[in-house]
XYZ file of C-alpha atoms in Angstrom:
372
model
C 78.951 90.493 89.266
C 80.182 89.075 85.697
C 82.145 90.650 82.474
C 80.437 94.004 81.303
C 76.775 92.858 80.466
C 76.252 95.476 78.153
C 76.537 94.995 74.759
C 77.289 98.209 73.069
C 75.934 100.865 75.086
C 73.507 102.225 78.491
C 72.523 104.650 80.323
C 72.036 104.950 83.733
C 71.354 107.808 86.126
C 74.613 107.145 88.510
C 77.973 105.232 88.195
C 80.307 103.579 90.590
C 83.338 103.391 89.105
C 85.583 101.083 91.158
C 84.349 98.370 94.239
C 86.889 99.265 97.319
C 86.081 100.142 99.876
C 85.139 103.260 99.058
C 82.608 102.304 96.022
C 80.826 99.659 98.466
C 80.464 102.051 101.034
C 78.266 104.427 98.276
C 76.392 101.416 96.772
C 75.232 100.981 100.590
C 74.443 104.310 101.139
C 72.101 104.795 97.265
C 70.544 101.180 98.122
C 69.737 102.871 101.717
C 68.028 105.877 99.925
C 66.242 103.894 97.518
C 68.457 104.521 94.456
C 69.847 100.802 93.785
C 67.100 100.658 90.547
C 69.226 103.895 89.515
C 72.526 103.149 89.721
C 75.373 100.569 88.284
C 78.380 99.437 89.486
C 81.244 98.146 88.462
C 84.939 97.635 88.766
C 88.127 97.108 86.585
C 89.603 94.311 89.213
C 88.918 90.341 88.507
C 86.763 90.063 92.247
C 86.193 91.587 94.804
C 88.440 92.714 96.945
C 89.843 96.560 95.731
C 93.165 96.999 95.713
C 93.208 95.164 98.261
C 94.101 91.323 96.506
C 96.956 93.108 94.972
C 99.150 93.254 98.472
C 102.317 91.412 99.045
C 101.265 88.240 100.320
C 103.838 88.639 103.738
C 100.635 91.653 104.860
C 98.420 90.633 107.455
C 95.827 92.198 108.862
C 97.171 93.139 111.979
C 99.936 95.057 110.061
C 97.489 96.859 107.276
C 97.614 100.484 108.467
C 93.987 100.064 109.189
C 90.776 98.036 107.666
C 87.754 99.918 108.421
C 84.592 97.942 109.099
C 81.856 98.355 106.335
C 78.644 99.863 107.032
C 76.725 96.917 107.929
C 78.775 94.793 108.978
C 81.715 94.574 110.451
C 85.646 92.869 109.643
C 85.764 90.680 113.003
C 81.367 89.455 111.995
C 82.553 88.252 108.634
C 85.485 86.361 109.099
C 85.898 86.285 113.011
C 87.701 87.180 115.622
C 91.215 85.832 114.532
C 91.699 86.614 112.019
C 94.195 89.799 112.510
C 97.027 87.026 111.301
C 95.360 86.462 107.961
C 97.320 87.732 104.841
C 95.337 91.388 103.305
C 95.314 89.894 99.907
C 92.571 87.295 100.394
C 90.960 88.004 103.561
C 89.877 91.671 102.726
C 88.484 90.048 99.728
C 86.535 87.560 101.560
C 85.200 90.269 103.474
C 84.392 92.162 100.408
C 82.987 89.614 98.354
C 80.800 88.613 101.699
C 79.477 92.397 102.171
C 78.611 92.239 98.880
C 76.448 89.218 98.736
C 74.588 90.679 101.427
C 73.479 93.430 100.673
C 72.866 92.610 97.301
C 75.344 94.904 95.555
C 76.059 94.366 92.053
C 79.301 94.697 90.782
C 79.782 94.250 87.275
C 83.817 92.610 87.085
C 85.568 93.096 85.202
C 84.769 96.423 83.746
C 87.734 98.899 82.592
C 86.542 102.578 82.408
C 88.996 104.295 80.294
C 87.647 107.783 79.367
C 84.872 109.701 80.759
C 84.012 112.909 78.939
C 80.384 115.052 78.591
C 77.381 114.050 77.654
C 74.281 116.501 77.351
C 74.437 117.393 80.836
C 75.900 114.106 82.228
C 78.867 112.027 81.082
C 79.713 109.421 78.801
C 82.161 106.412 80.232
C 83.808 104.589 77.718
C 84.958 101.017 78.330
C 88.027 98.903 77.398
C 85.726 97.242 74.890
C 84.662 100.380 73.455
C 81.296 99.726 75.165
C 79.528 103.439 76.312
C 77.603 104.137 79.643
C 75.740 107.147 79.476
C 75.018 108.571 83.367
C 73.540 111.317 84.862
C 76.129 111.894 87.825
C 78.995 110.000 88.654
C 81.007 108.493 92.000
C 84.100 107.068 91.102
C 86.339 105.667 94.174
C 89.393 104.292 91.899
C 91.541 104.527 94.484
C 95.204 105.318 93.626
C 97.058 100.985 93.618
C 96.845 101.496 89.479
C 98.640 104.661 89.852
C 102.509 103.969 91.624
C 104.666 107.077 91.380
C 108.582 107.250 91.598
C 110.057 110.656 91.362
C 112.269 111.720 88.533
C 116.328 111.883 89.697
C 118.696 112.360 87.493
C 120.247 109.605 85.734
C 117.185 106.704 86.254
C 116.830 105.870 82.900
C 120.881 104.702 83.323
C 120.994 102.406 86.396
C 121.248 99.031 85.528
C 120.566 97.286 88.305
C 116.189 96.981 89.051
C 114.093 99.120 90.435
C 110.962 98.120 91.866
C 108.224 99.729 94.177
C 106.116 98.766 96.676
C 103.511 97.933 93.661
C 105.932 95.234 92.425
C 106.850 93.579 96.166
C 106.172 90.292 96.551
C 108.167 88.692 99.160
C 111.609 89.127 101.060
C 112.917 86.255 99.406
C 113.284 88.057 95.877
C 116.227 90.468 97.794
C 118.637 87.795 98.893
C 122.092 88.478 98.523
C 121.727 91.953 96.788
C 122.228 95.571 97.956
C 119.133 97.159 98.313
C 118.467 100.377 99.082
C 114.466 101.555 99.996
C 113.880 105.270 98.602
C 110.289 106.508 101.308
C 109.677 107.431 104.396
C 105.935 106.270 104.651
C 104.774 103.509 106.712
C 105.536 100.188 104.294
C 108.515 101.969 103.447
C 109.497 101.304 106.879
C 107.514 97.993 107.243
C 108.828 96.612 104.098
C 112.929 97.515 105.011
C 112.430 95.704 108.311
C 110.471 92.782 106.654
C 113.776 92.113 104.382
C 116.470 93.251 106.291
C 115.547 90.367 108.367
C 114.415 87.648 106.327
C 115.942 88.152 102.941
C 119.368 85.796 103.765
C 122.633 87.846 102.674
C 120.771 91.072 101.703
C 122.769 94.669 102.787
C 120.194 97.160 102.771
C 120.469 100.973 102.545
C 117.475 103.776 103.537
C 116.852 107.633 102.095
C 114.387 109.484 102.243
C 112.954 113.238 100.819
C 112.134 114.202 104.233
C 113.606 112.691 107.567
C 111.330 110.317 109.141
C 109.870 111.885 112.013
C 108.789 108.537 114.569
C 105.908 110.280 116.964
C 105.093 107.861 120.287
C 101.573 109.063 121.061
C 98.492 107.099 120.577
C 97.068 108.282 116.853
C 94.004 109.700 118.980
C 90.936 111.096 117.342
C 92.726 114.569 117.968
C 95.574 113.761 115.419
C 93.313 112.074 113.490
C 90.502 115.110 112.244
C 94.290 117.372 112.344
C 95.709 115.124 109.459
C 92.087 114.660 107.553
C 91.685 118.696 108.098
C 94.900 119.289 106.575
C 94.826 117.012 103.475
C 91.512 118.954 103.050
C 91.959 121.993 103.146
C 94.560 121.725 100.826
C 91.716 119.916 97.721
C 89.142 122.867 98.442
C 91.964 125.298 97.171
C 93.223 122.765 94.312
C 96.105 121.160 95.037
C 97.144 117.910 95.398
C 96.627 116.004 98.505
C 99.092 115.877 101.012
C 100.392 112.808 102.741
C 98.828 112.190 105.983
C 101.941 110.990 107.451
C 103.885 114.070 106.858
C 101.047 115.306 109.674
C 101.178 112.099 112.259
C 104.618 110.581 111.611
C 105.363 107.083 111.591
C 104.206 104.779 114.692
C 106.581 104.182 117.376
C 105.901 100.818 117.498
C 107.878 97.958 119.230
C 108.984 96.127 115.742
C 110.304 99.718 114.548
C 112.320 101.177 118.134
C 113.316 97.276 117.579
C 114.936 97.820 113.795
C 116.435 101.280 114.928
C 118.513 99.540 117.628
C 119.542 96.630 115.493
C 120.929 99.565 112.948
C 117.930 98.267 110.441
C 116.741 101.921 110.532
C 119.822 104.097 109.556
C 118.679 106.820 107.713
C 120.452 109.388 104.870
C 119.390 111.986 103.434
C 117.658 111.345 99.512
C 120.646 111.314 96.906
C 120.970 113.686 94.366
C 121.548 111.408 90.741
C 121.315 107.924 89.677
C 124.235 106.209 88.028
C 124.868 102.936 85.842
C 125.868 100.810 89.459
C 123.733 103.206 92.034
C 123.138 106.223 93.692
C 125.351 109.012 94.706
C 125.130 112.072 96.643
C 127.432 115.408 94.836
C 126.670 117.718 97.547
C 128.570 117.293 100.917
C 125.665 116.121 103.938
C 125.911 116.414 107.520
C 129.680 116.548 107.294
C 130.285 113.874 104.930
C 132.328 114.731 101.316
C 130.050 113.917 98.158
C 129.993 110.114 97.714
C 128.737 107.277 95.808
C 126.557 103.873 96.613
C 126.870 100.403 94.714
C 123.331 99.043 94.794
C 121.772 96.170 93.490
C 118.423 97.164 93.736
C 116.376 100.297 94.173
C 113.348 100.271 95.850
C 110.594 102.849 95.580
C 108.662 103.405 98.805
C 107.397 106.406 97.667
C 103.404 106.090 97.224
C 100.738 106.217 94.963
C 99.507 109.095 92.994
C 95.080 108.806 92.599
C 93.907 106.589 89.584
C 92.120 109.633 87.458
C 93.710 108.980 84.433
C 90.579 108.289 82.771
C 89.337 111.906 83.792
C 91.840 113.315 81.883
C 89.046 114.494 79.022
C 86.929 116.161 81.625
C 90.340 118.802 82.486
C 89.621 118.762 86.287
C 93.105 119.754 87.313
C 93.367 123.602 88.358
C 96.702 125.514 87.650
C 97.422 124.033 91.245
C 98.020 120.930 90.360
C 95.130 119.634 91.931
C 91.049 119.380 91.469
C 89.227 121.746 93.564
C 86.926 120.070 95.220
C 83.554 121.268 97.206
C 80.977 119.651 99.169
C 80.437 119.356 102.978
C 83.026 116.446 103.029
C 85.025 117.635 99.653
C 83.435 114.626 98.172
C 81.977 117.185 95.174
C 83.949 118.432 91.830
C 83.742 122.290 92.338
C 83.031 122.270 88.486
C 80.968 119.609 87.944
C 78.822 118.724 90.762
C 77.369 115.593 89.325
C 80.634 114.323 89.878
C 82.099 112.924 93.217
C 85.711 111.850 94.132
C 85.680 109.612 96.982
C 89.666 107.992 97.815
C 90.906 111.090 97.156
C 91.953 113.682 99.526
C 90.615 113.091 102.971
C 88.358 110.296 101.870
C 91.308 108.618 101.055
C 91.444 106.381 104.512
C 89.657 103.408 104.917
C 87.243 105.123 107.820
C 87.047 108.328 105.818
C 85.987 106.050 102.487
C 82.881 105.025 104.944
C 82.016 108.715 105.470
C 82.655 109.942 102.060
C 80.150 107.308 100.755
C 77.682 107.807 103.217
C 77.999 111.851 102.120
C 78.213 110.915 98.139
C 75.038 109.017 98.042
C 73.556 112.115 100.356
C 74.941 114.141 97.747
C 73.643 112.242 95.224
C 70.281 112.105 95.845
C 69.736 115.486 96.274
C 71.185 116.352 92.921
C 68.754 113.799 91.013
C 65.516 115.043 92.947
C 66.530 118.811 92.473
C 66.049 117.552 88.384
C-alpha cells in the first residue's frame, strides 16, 4: 500500500478510484468474484480511512451519522464494543486499515487521479505525478469530502471577517469570543452549532438556512430509509443532481437537539439576502420584521458537499438537468458509459448504500468483462 508504483504507465482491467467505504466494499466483492488479479485500487489519501481521517477531533463514532459495517468484518468486531466514544477520525481509519489487511486489499497510496479520458473502448487515467493507467472499466468511489460547497450570495467577496466550512472545522475553541453565524440545516450544522454554543467561551451564535429545518421524532425505520433512497435514485436516473436525504427524513429530534432548543441555541432565521463587509443583511421583511443587518465575525458554512468528480470532466457526463444519468439495478452505472460506475453518487452515498453498491458494482464489472 505504497505510493504510485507504476513508473510511467500501467494497464488493468478494473480500476477502483477511492479507498473509502464504497471502494473497499467494491474491492472485497471483486475479490469474491475472482477478479482481484485484474484489479488495481488507488486512493489519494495518505492512509486508510477515507474522508473519516479528516473529520474534526470532537466527532465520536456515537455522534457520527452512521458508520455501517463493511462486509465480512464488523466495526465492533474490529475495534471492540466500547468504541462508541472514540474519535471517528482515528477509529474509522483503524477499522479500515484492519479491513484492508484482513482481506488483502492492496490500495496504492497516495495516488491522485487528476483526469480520466476515453481510450479506445476503455479509459486513460492520468495521475498528479504524470503517470498513466489504462483501464477497461472504472469503479469511481471518490466521495464528496474534497468538494465542500459554499453557495454564492451577493457580497460574499466583501466580507472582512472569517469564512469557514464544515470541511475546515477543528475545535470549538477556535470560535471563542466571536459572533458566529452557522449556515445550514443538516445534521452536521446542528451538531456543530450546539457544540460551539456550549463549549466556545464567550461566543455568540446565530443560525440560518435556505430551508426551514424540520425535526422529526419518528424513528428512522426501514420504510423512511427506503423513501429517502428512492427519491434520490429517481433524481439521478433522470439526470438531476442528487437531492438531500435530510429533505426527506428531517432532522432527528433527539435529547441533545431538544435541550438546545429549550436553551435558545436553535433559534433559526431565514436565509439572508446579501453579505456585507461586517456581516449579513436581510433586505426584505421576514416574519413581520423590518429589513435588518447582523454583525458577525465568522460565517460558518455548514452547507454540505458535492460529489468529487472533477477528474471525470473530460468524459462530459453531465446531462442538461445538471446531474449524470445513472442506470443499472442500483443506479451505479453511467448510462452513457456502462463500463464506468459511480459509487457514493446518489442512492449509494450512505455507508449502508455504499456496501450494497460495492457488491452490485463488482457484479456489473464481472458481467461486462465476461461479455468481451
